[in-house]
Tab-separated table of C-alpha atoms and ligand atoms in Angstrom:
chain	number	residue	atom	x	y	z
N	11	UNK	CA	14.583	0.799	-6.433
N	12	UNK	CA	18.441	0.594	-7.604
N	13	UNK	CA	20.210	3.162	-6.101
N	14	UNK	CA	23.830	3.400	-8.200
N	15	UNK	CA	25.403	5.250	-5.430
N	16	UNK	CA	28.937	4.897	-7.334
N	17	UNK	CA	30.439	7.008	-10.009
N	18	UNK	CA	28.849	5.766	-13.928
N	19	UNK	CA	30.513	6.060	-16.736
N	20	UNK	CA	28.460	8.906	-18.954
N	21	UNK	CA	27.677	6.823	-21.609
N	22	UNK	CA	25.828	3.965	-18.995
N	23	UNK	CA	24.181	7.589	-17.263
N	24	UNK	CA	23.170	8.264	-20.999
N	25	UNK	CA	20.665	4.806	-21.214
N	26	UNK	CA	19.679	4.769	-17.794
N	27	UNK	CA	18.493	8.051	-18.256
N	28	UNK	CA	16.566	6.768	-21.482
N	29	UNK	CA	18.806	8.213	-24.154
N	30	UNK	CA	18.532	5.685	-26.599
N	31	UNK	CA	20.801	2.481	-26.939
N	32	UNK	CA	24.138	1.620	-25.577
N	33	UNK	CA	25.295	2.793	-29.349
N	34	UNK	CA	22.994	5.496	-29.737
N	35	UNK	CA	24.347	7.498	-26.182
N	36	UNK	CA	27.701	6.578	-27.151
N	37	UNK	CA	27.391	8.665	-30.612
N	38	UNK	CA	25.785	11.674	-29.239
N	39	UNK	CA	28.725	12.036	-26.805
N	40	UNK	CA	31.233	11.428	-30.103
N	41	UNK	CA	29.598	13.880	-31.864
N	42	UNK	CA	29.839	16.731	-29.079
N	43	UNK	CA	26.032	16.636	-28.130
N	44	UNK	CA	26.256	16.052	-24.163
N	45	UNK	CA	27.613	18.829	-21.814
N	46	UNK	CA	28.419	18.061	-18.075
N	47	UNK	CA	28.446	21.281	-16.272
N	48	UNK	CA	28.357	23.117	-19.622
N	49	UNK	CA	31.767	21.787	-20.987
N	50	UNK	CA	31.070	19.145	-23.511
N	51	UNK	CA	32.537	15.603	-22.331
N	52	UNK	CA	34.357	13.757	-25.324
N	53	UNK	CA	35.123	10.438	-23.275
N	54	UNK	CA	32.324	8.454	-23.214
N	55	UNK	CA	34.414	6.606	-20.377
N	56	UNK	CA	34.410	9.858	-17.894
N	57	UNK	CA	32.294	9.430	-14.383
N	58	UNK	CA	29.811	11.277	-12.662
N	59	UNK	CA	27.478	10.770	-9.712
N	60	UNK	CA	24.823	10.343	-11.982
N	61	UNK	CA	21.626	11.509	-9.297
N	62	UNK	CA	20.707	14.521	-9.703
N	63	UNK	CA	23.330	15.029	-12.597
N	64	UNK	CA	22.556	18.195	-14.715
N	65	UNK	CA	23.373	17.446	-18.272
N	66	UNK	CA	22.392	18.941	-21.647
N	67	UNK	CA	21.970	16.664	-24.563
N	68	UNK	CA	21.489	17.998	-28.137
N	69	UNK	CA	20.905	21.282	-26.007
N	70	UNK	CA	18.576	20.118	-24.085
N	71	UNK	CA	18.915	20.667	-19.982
N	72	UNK	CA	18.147	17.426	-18.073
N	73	UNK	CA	18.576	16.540	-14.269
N	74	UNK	CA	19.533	12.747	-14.182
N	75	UNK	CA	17.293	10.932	-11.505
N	76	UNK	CA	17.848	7.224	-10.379
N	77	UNK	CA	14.224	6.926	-9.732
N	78	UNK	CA	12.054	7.913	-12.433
N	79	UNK	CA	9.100	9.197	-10.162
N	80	UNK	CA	7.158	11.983	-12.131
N	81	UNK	CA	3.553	14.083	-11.500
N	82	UNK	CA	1.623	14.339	-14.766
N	83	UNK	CA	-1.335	16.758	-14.816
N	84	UNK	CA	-3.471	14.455	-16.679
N	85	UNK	CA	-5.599	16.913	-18.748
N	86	UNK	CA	-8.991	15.278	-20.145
N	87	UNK	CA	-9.145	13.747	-23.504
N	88	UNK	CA	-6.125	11.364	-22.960
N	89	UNK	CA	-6.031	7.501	-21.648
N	90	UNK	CA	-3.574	5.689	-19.004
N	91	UNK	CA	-3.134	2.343	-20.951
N	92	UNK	CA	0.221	1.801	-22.765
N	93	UNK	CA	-1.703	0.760	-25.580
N	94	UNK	CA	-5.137	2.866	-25.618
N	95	UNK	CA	-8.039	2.555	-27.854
N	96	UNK	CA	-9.908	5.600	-28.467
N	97	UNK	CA	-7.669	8.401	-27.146
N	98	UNK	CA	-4.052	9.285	-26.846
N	99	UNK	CA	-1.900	7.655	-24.111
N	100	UNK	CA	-0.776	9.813	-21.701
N	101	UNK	CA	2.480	8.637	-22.132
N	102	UNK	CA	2.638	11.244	-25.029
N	103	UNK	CA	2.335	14.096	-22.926
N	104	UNK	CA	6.159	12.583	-21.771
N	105	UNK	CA	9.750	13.219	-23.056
N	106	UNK	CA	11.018	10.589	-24.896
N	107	UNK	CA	14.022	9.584	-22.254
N	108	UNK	CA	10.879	8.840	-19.854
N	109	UNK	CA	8.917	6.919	-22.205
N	110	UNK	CA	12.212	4.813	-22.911
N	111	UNK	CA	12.434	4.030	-19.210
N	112	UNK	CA	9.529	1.977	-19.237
N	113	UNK	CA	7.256	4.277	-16.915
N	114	UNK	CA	4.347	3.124	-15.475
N	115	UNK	CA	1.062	5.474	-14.188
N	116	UNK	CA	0.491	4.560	-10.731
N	117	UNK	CA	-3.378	3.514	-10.677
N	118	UNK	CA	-5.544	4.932	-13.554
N	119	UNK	CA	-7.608	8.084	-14.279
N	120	UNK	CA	-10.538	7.640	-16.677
N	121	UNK	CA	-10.023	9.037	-20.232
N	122	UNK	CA	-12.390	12.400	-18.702
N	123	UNK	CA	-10.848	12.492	-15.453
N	124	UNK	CA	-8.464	15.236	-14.690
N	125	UNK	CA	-5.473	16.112	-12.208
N	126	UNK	CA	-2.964	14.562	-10.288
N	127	UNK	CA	-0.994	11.133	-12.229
N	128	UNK	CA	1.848	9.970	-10.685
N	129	UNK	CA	3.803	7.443	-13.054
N	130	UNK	CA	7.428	5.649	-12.018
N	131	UNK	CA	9.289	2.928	-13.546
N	132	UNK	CA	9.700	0.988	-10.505
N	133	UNK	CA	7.058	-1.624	-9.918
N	134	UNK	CA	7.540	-2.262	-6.150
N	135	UNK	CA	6.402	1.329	-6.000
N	136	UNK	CA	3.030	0.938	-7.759
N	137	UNK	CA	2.597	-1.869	-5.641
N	138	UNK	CA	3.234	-0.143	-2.507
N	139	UNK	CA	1.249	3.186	-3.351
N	140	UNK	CA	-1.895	1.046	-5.198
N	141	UNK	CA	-2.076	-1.381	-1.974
N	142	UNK	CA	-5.687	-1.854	-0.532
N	143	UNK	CA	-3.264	-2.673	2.829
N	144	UNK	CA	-1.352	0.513	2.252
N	145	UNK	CA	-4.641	2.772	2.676
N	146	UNK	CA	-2.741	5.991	0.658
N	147	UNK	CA	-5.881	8.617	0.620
N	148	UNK	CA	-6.343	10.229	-2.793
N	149	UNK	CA	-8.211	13.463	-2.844
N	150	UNK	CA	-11.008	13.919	-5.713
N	151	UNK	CA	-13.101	17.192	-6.883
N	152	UNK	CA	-16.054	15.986	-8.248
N	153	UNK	CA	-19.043	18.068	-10.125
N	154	UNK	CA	-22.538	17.004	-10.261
N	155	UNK	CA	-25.181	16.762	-12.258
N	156	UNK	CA	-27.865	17.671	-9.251
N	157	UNK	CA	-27.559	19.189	-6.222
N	158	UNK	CA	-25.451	17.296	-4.045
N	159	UNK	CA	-27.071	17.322	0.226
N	160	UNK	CA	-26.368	16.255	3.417
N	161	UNK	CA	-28.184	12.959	3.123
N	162	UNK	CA	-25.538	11.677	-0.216
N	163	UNK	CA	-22.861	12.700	1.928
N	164	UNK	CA	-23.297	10.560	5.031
N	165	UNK	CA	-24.650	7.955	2.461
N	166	UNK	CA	-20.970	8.260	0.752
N	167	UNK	CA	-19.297	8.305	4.644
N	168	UNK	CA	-21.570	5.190	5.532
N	169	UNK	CA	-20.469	3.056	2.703
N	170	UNK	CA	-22.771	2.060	-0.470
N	171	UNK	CA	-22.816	-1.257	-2.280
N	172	UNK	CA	-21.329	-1.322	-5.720
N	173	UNK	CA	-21.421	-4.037	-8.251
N	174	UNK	CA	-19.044	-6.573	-8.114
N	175	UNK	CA	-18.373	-5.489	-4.739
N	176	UNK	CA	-19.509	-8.182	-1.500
N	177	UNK	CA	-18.819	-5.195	0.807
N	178	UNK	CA	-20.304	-1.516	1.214
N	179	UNK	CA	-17.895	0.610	-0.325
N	180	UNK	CA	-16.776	3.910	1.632
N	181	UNK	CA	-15.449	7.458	1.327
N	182	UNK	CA	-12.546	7.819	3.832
N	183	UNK	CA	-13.809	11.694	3.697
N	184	UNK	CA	-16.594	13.368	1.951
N	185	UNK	CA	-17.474	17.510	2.092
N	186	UNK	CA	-19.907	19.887	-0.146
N	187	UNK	CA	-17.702	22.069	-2.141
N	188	UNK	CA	-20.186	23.998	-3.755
N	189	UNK	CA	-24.135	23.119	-4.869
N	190	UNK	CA	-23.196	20.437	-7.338
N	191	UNK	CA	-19.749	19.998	-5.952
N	192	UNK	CA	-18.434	17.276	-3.707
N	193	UNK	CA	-14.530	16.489	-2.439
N	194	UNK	CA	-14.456	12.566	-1.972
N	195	UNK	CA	-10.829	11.412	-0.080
N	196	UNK	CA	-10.598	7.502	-0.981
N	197	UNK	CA	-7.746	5.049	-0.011
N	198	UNK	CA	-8.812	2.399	-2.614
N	199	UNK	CA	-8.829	2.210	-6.173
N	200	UNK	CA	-11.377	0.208	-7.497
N	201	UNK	CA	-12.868	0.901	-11.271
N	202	UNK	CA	-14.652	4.045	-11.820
N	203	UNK	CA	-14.993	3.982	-8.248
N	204	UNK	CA	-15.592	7.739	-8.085
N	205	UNK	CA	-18.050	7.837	-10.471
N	206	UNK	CA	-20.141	4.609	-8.974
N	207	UNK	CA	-20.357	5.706	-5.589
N	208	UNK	CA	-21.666	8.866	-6.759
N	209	UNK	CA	-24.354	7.377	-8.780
N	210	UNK	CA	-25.520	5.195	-6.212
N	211	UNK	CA	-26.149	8.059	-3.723
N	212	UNK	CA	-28.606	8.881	-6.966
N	213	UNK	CA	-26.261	11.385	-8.639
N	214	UNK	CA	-24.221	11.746	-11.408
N	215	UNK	CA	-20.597	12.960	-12.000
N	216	UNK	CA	-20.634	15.307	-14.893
N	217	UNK	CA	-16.368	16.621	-13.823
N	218	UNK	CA	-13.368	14.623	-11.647
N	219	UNK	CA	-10.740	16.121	-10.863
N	220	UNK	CA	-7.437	14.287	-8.919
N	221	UNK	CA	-6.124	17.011	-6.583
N	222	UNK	CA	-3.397	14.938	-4.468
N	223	UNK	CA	-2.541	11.830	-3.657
N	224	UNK	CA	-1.143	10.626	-0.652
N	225	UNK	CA	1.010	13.557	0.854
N	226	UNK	CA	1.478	15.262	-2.584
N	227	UNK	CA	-1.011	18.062	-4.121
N	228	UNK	CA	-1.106	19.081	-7.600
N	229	UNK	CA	0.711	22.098	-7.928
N	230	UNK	CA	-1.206	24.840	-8.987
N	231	UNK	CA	1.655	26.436	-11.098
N	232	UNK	CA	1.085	22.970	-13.208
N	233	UNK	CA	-1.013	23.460	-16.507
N	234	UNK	CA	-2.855	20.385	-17.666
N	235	UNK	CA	-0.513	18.257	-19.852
N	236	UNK	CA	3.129	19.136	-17.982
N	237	UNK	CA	4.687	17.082	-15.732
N	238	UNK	CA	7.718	17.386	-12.936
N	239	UNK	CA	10.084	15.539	-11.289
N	240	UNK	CA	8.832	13.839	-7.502
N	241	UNK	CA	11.908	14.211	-5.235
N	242	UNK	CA	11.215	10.361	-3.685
N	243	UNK	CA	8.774	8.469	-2.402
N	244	UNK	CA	8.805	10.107	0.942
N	245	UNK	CA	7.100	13.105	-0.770
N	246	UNK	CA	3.910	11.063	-1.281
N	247	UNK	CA	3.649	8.587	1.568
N	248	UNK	CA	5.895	10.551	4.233
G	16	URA	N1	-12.850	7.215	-9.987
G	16	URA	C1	-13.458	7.314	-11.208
G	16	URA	O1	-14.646	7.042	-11.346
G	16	URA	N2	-12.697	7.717	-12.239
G	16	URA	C2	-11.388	8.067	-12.132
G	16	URA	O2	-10.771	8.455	-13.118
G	16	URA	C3	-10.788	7.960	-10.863
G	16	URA	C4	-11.546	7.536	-9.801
């Protein structure tokens, strides 16, 4: 993570915050578009602290962030991948200033799956929250097809073997929510790993749903498809 602790020239706060080009930021500040504590700045030159910044460009309020660390409640019916296949990328769902930024989603959610996306631009973060080593638990709501019973639930607790897999595979926590409902706390992140350790305790997930990850649950104010700002890493891994 860069941390530009020094006043920036609002023009350079302009692109880091995803703007458009060097050229582009420069004309919306010539033209009167940006506002710095509602007075519109003229000098492209003029510097700010730009974290936590609040600007307005073409009208538009934005807080300037260093980090780009954002929550997206993924709603179904969208994919991760930068480039998907079938479905729309989540990176849609976005403001354009993020998308410019290069963000990443931390892990992936299936194009079905629900909930809780976290997505950053800086890589040594997706390393560090995606780590097998690092162990961060993420909390899933899963509905079934059957009736979900005691005996799938210490099955899920004991570890199951999964394709591809040399080693049983377990649930770090495992409780019946309801009669075909399960919550499933995992600290890895391995392909469809939800859904294959469900069907090899002989069931079948029919709904997932991400409810936190590490430290940080979805809010419940959050509608599927918005997203907000994460104030740091320390907010998901403490
Ligand atoms: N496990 C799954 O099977 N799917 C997801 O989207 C996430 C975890």
């Amino acid at each position: 993570m860069s941390l530009k602790k020094k006043p920036q020239r609002i023009d350079e706060i302009l692109f880091n915050q995803g703007f458009g080009t060097r050229r582009e930021c420069a004309g919306l500040i010539e033209v009167g578009l940006v506002r710095v504590g509602g007075a519109t700045v003229s000098d492209p030159g003029e510097t700010f602290m730009a974290d936590g910044l609040g600007i307005e460009v073409e009208g538009r309020p934005w807080v300037c962030h260093d980090l780009a660390l954002v929550l997206l409640h993924k709603p179904a019916g969208y994919e991760c991948s930068q480039k998907p296949s079938a479905w729309p990328s989540v990176m849609l769902l976005l403001p354009a200033a993020l998308r410019r930024r290069g963000l990443q989603p931390v892990g992936r959610l299936d194009q079905d799956t629900t909930g809780l996306l976290l997505l950053t631009d800086d890589g040594g973060l997706i390393h560090r929250f995606t780590s097998p080593k690092k162990q961060v638990p993420k909390v899933y709501e899963i509905s079934t097809d059957r009736p979900v019973d005691a005996r799938q639930v210490e099955q899920l607790l004991f570890g199951v073997m999964l394709d591809d897999e040399p080693m049983p595979v377990r649930a770090e926590g495992c409780e019946i929510t309801g009669t075909h409902a399960l919550r499933l706390t995992l600290v890895q992140g391995k392909y469809h790993q939800v859904k294959r350790m469900v069907a090899a305790v002989g069931n079948h997930v029919t709904a997932l749903h991400r409810s936190s990850f590490g430290k940080l649950v979805l809010p419940t104010d959050l509608a599927p498809g918005q997203w907000a700002w994460v104030e740091g890493p320390q907010a998901i891994t403490g």
